[in-house]
PDB file of C-alpha atoms in Angstrom:
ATOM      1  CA  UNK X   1      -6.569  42.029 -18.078  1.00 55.00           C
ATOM      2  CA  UNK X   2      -4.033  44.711 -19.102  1.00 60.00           C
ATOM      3  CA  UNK X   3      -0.697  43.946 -18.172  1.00 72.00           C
ATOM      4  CA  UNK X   4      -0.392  47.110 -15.774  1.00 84.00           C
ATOM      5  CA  UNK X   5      -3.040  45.895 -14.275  1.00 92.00           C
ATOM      6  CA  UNK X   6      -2.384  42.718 -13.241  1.00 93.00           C
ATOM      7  CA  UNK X   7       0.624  43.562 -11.590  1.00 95.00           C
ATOM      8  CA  UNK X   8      -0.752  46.147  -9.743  1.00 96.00           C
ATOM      9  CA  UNK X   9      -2.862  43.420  -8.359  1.00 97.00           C
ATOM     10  CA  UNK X  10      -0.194  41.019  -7.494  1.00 98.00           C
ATOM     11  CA  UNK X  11       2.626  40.146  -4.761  1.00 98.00           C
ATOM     12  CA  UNK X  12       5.958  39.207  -5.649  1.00 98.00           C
ATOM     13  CA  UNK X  13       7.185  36.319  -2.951  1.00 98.00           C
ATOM     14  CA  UNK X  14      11.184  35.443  -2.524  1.00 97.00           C
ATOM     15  CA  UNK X  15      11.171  32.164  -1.841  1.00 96.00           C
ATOM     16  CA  UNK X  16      14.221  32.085   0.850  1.00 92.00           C
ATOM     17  CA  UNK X  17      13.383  29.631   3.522  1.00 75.00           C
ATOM     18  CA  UNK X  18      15.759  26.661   2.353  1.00 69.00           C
ATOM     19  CA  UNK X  19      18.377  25.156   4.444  1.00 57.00           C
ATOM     20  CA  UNK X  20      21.268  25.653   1.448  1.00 55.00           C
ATOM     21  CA  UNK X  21      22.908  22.766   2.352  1.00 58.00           C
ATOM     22  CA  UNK X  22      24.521  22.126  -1.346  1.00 63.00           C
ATOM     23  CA  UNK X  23      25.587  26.050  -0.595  1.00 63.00           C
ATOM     24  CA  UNK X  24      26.860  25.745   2.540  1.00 58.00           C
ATOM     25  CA  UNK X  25      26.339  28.597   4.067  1.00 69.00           C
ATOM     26  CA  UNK X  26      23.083  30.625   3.755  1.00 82.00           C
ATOM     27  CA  UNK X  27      22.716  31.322   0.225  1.00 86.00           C
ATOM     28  CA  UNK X  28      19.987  34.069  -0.053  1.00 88.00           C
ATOM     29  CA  UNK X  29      22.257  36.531   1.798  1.00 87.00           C
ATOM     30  CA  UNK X  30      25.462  35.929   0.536  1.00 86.00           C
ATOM     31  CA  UNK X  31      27.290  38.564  -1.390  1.00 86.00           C
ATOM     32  CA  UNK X  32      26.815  39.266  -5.194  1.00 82.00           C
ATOM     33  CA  UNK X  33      28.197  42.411  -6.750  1.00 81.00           C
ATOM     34  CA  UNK X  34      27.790  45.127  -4.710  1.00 79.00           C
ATOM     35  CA  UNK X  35      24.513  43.635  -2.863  1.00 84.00           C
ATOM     36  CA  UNK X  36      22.806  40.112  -1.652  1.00 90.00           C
ATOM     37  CA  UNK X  37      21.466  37.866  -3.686  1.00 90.00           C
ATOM     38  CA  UNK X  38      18.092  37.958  -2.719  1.00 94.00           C
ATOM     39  CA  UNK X  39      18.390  41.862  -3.429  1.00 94.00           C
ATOM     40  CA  UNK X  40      18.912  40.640  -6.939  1.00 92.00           C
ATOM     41  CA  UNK X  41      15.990  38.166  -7.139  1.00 94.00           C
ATOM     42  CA  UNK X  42      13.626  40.959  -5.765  1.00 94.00           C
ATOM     43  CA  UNK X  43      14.598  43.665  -8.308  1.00 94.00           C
ATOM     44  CA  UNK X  44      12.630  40.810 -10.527  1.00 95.00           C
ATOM     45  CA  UNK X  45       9.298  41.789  -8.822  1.00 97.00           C
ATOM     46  CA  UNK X  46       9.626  46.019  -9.471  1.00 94.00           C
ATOM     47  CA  UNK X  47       6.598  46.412 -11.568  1.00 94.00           C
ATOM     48  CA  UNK X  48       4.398  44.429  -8.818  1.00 97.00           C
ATOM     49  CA  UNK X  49       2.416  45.818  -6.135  1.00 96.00           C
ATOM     50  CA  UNK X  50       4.192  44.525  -2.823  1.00 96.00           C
ATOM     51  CA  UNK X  51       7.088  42.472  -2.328  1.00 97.00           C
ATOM     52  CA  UNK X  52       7.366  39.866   0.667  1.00 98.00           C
ATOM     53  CA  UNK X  53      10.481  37.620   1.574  1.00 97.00           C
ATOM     54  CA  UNK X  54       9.531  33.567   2.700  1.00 97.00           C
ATOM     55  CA  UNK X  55      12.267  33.127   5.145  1.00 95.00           C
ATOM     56  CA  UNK X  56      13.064  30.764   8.236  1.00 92.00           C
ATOM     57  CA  UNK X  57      13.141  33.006  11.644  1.00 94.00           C
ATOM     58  CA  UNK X  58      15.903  33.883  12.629  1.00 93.00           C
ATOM     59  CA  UNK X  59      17.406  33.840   9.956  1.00 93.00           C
ATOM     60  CA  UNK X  60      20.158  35.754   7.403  1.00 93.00           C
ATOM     61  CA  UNK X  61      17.193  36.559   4.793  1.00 94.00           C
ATOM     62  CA  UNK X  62      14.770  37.626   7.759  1.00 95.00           C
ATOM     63  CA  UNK X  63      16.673  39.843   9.105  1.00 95.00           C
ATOM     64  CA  UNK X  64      18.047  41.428   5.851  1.00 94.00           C
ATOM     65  CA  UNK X  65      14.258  41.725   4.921  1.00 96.00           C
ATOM     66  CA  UNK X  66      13.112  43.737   7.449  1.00 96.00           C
ATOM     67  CA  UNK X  67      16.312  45.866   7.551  1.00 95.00           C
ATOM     68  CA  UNK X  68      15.453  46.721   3.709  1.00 94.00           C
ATOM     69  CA  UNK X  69      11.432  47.187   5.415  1.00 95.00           C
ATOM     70  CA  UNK X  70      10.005  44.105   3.071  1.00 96.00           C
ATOM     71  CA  UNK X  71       7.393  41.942   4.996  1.00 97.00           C
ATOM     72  CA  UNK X  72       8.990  38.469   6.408  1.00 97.00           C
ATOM     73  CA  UNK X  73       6.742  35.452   6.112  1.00 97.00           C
ATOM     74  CA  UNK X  74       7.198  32.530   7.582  1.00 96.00           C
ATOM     75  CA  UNK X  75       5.886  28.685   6.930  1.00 95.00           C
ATOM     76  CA  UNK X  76       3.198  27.420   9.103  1.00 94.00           C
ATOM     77  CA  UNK X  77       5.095  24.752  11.675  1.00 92.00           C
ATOM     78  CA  UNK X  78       1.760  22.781  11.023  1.00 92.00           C
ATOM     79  CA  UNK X  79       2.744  22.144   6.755  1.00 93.00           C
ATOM     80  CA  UNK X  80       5.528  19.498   5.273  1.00 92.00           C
ATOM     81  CA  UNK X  81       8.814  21.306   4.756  1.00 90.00           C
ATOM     82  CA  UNK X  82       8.926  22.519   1.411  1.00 92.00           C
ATOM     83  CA  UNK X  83       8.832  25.688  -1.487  1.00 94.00           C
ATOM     84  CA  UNK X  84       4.876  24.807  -1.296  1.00 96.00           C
ATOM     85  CA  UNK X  85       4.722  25.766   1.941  1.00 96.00           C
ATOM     86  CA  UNK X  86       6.180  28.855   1.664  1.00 96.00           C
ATOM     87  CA  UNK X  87       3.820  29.683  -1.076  1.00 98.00           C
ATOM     88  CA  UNK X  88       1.068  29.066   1.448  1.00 98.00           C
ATOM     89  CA  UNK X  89       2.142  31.826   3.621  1.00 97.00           C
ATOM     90  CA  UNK X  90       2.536  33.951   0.302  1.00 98.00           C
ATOM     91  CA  UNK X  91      -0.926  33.154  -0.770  1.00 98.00           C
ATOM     92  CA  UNK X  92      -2.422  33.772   2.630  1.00 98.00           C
ATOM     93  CA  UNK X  93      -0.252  37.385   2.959  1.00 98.00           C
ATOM     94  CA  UNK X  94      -1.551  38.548  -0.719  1.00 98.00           C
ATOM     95  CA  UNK X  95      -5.070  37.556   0.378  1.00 97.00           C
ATOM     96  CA  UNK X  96      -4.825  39.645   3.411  1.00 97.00           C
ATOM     97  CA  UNK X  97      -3.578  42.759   1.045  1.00 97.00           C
ATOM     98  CA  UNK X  98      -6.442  42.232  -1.195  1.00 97.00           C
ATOM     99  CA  UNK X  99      -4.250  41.234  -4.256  1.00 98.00           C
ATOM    100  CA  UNK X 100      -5.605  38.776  -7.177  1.00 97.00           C
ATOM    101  CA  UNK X 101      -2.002  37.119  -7.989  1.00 98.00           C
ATOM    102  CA  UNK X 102       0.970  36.161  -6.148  1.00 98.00           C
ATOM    103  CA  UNK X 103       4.670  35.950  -8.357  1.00 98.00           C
ATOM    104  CA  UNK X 104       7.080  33.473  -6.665  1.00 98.00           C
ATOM    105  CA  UNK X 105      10.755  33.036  -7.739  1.00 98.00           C
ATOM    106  CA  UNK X 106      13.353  30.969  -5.849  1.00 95.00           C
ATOM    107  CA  UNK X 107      16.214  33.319  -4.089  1.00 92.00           C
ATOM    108  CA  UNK X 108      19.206  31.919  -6.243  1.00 92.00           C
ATOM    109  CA  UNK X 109      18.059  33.158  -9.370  1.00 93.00           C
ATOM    110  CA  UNK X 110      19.796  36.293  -9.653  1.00 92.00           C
ATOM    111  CA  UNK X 111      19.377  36.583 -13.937  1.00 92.00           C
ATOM    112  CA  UNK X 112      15.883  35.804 -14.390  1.00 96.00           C
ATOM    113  CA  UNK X 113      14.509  38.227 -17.230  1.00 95.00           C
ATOM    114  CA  UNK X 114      13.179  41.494 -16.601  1.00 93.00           C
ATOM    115  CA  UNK X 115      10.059  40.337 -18.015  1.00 94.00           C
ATOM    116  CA  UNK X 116       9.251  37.116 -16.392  1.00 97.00           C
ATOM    117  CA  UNK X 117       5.898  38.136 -14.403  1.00 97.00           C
ATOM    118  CA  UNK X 118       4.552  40.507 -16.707  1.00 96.00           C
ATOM    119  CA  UNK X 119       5.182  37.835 -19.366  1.00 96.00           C
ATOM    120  CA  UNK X 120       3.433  35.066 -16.721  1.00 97.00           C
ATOM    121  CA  UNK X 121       0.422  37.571 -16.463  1.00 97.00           C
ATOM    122  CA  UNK X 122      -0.220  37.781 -19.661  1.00 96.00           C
ATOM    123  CA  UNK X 123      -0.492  34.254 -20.398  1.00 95.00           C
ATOM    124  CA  UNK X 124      -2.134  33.793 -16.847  1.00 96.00           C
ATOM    125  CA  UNK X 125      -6.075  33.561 -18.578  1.00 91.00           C
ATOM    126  CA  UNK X 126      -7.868  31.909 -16.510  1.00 93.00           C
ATOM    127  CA  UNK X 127      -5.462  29.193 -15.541  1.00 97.00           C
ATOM    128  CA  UNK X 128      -4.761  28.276 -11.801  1.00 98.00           C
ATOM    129  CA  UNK X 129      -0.790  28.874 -12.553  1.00 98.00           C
ATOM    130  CA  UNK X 130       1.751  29.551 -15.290  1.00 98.00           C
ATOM    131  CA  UNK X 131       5.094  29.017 -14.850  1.00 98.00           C
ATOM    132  CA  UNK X 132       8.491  29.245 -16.688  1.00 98.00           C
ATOM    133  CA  UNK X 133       9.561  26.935 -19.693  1.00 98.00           C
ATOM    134  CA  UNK X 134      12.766  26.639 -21.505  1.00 98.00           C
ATOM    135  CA  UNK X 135      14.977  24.602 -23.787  1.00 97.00           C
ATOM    136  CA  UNK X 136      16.496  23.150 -20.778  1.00 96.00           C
ATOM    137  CA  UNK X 137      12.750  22.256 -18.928  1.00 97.00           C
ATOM    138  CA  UNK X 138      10.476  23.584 -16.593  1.00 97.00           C
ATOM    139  CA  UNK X 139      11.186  26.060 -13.805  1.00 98.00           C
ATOM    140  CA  UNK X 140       7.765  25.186 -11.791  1.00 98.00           C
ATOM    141  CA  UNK X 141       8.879  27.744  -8.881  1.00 98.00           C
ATOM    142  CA  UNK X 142       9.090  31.016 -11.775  1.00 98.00           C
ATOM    143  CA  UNK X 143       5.762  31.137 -11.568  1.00 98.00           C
ATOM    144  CA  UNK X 144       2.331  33.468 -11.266  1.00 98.00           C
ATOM    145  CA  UNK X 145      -0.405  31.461  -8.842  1.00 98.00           C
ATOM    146  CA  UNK X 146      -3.902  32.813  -8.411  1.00 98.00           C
ATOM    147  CA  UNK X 147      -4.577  34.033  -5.002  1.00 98.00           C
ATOM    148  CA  UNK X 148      -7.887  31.861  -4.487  1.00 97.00           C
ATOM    149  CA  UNK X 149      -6.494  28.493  -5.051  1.00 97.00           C
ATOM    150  CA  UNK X 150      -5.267  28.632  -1.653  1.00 98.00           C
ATOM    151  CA  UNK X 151      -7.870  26.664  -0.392  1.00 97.00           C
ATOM    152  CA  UNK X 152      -6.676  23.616  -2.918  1.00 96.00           C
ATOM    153  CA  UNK X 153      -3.067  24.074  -1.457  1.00 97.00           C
ATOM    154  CA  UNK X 154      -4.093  23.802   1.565  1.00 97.00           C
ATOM    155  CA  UNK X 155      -5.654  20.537   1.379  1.00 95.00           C
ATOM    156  CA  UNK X 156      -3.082  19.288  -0.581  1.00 95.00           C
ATOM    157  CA  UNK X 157      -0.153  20.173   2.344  1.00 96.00           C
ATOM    158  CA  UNK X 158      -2.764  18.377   5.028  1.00 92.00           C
ATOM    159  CA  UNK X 159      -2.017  14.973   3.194  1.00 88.00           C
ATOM    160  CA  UNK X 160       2.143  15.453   1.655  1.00 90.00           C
ATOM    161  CA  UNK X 161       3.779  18.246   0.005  1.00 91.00           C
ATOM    162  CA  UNK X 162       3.449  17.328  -3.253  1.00 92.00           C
ATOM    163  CA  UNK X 163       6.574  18.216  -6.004  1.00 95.00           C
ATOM    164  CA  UNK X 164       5.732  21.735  -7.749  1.00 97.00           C
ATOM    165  CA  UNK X 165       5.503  20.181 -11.153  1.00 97.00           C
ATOM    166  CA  UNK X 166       3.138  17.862 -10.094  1.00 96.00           C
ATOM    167  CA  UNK X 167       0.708  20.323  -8.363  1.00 97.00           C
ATOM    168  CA  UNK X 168       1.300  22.406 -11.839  1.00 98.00           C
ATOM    169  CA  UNK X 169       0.093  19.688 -13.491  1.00 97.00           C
ATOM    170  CA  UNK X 170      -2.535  18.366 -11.505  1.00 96.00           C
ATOM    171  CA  UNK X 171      -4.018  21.978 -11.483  1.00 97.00           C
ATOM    172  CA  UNK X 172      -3.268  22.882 -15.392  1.00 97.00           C
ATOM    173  CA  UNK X 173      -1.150  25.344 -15.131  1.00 98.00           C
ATOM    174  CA  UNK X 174       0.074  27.001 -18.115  1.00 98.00           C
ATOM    175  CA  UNK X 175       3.930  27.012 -19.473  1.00 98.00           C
ATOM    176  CA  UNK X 176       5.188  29.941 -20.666  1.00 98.00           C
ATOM    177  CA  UNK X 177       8.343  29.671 -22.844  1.00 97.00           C
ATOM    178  CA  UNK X 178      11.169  31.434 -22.232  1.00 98.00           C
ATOM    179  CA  UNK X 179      14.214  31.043 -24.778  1.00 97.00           C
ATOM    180  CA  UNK X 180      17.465  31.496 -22.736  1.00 95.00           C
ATOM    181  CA  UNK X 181      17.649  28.898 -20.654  1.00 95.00           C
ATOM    182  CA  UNK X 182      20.823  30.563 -18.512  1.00 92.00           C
ATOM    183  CA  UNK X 183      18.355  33.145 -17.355  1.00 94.00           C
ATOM    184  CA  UNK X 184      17.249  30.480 -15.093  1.00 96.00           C
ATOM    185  CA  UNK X 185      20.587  29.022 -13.524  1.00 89.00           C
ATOM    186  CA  UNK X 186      20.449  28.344  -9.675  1.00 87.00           C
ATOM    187  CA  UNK X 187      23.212  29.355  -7.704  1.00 83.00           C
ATOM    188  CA  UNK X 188      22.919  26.001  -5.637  1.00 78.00           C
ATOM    189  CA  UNK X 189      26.866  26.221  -5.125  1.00 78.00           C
ATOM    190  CA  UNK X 190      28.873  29.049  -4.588  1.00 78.00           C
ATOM    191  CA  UNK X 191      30.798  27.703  -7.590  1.00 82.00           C
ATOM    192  CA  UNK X 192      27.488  28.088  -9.229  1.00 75.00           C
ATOM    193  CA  UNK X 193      27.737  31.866  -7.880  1.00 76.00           C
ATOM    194  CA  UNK X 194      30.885  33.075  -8.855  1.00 79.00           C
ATOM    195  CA  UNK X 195      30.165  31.403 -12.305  1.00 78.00           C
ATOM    196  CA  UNK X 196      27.080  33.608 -12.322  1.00 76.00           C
ATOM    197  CA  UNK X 197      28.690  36.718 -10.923  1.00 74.00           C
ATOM    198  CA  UNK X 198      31.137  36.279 -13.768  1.00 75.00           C
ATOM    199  CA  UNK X 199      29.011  35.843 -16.466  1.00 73.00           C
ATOM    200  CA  UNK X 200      28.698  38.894 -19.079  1.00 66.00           C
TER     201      UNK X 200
END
């Protein structure tokens, strides 16, 4: 499938319903440049079709979301806490728009490359998943996720929530390598933020 379209049939998800307790404060909404943080993650997802934002009600990110008009989802009470979870709802909210792929990133990774989902696309095949590989590891939540293997995640969240890298590996999910390994720093802290913010 031709890169345009494959993102024209997927859904970027911000994954933004963490409890940022290394952060201290709600992390997805705090201030970088002239914007949020999560404004910067979702520039990521341009080229695709529809953007949603995984967020905890109530909260910072939700209501930031819906002021900027991008669809809130939230986790189903009834699934372990957990990024997986949030996927879930992403998977079950690109089903319901007819789209083929869903693109997840985590909300405090404000210099992933411009590329990243095109780039997971393309090396999608026929794979369940690819996700994001660098010098420095794996970045299991940069990832591209068919739509249909929401069935298998469900039944997986029923019994635990399994870690990301093991579902990835458990379904075969392809790595993608990605050379700069700083494109994919976490702002966990807001030390980690202001060292990002400051970065050329």
């Amino acid at each position: 499938m031709a890169k345009q379209q494959a993102c024209a049939a997927t859904g970027g998800v911000l994954l933004a319903g963490g409890l940022s307790t290394r952060f201290g404060a709600e992390k997805a909404v705090a201030k970088l440049h002239d914007g949020r943080l999560m404004d910067v993650v979702c520039a990521r997802f341009a080229p695709l079709a529809r953007i949603a934002v995984s967020a905890r009600p109530s909260s910072g990110a939700e209501r930031h979301a819906r002021a900027c008009g991008v669809d809130v989802l939230h986790d189903d009470p009834m699934h372990p806490n957990g990024p997986l979870a949030g996927l879930a709802a992403g998977l079950a909210w690109a089903n319901q728009h007819r789209l083929r792929f869903v693109a997840t990133a985590p909300c405090d990774t404000p210099r992933l490359p411009l590329n990243l989902f095109p780039a997971l696309l393309d090396r999608l095949d026929k794979a369940s998943a690819a996700f994001a590989l660098t010098p420095d590891g794996p970045n299991p939540l940069c990832a591209v996720w068919r739509v249909d293997v929401l069935p298998r995640l469900l039944a997986r969240l029923e019994e635990d929530h399994p870690s990301v890298r093991s579902l990835h590996a458990d379904w075969g999910s392809i790595p993608v390598h990605f050379d700069d390994a700083a494109a994919f720093a976490n702002a966990n802290t807001r030390e980690a933020l202001a060292a990002l913010e400051a970065a050329p």
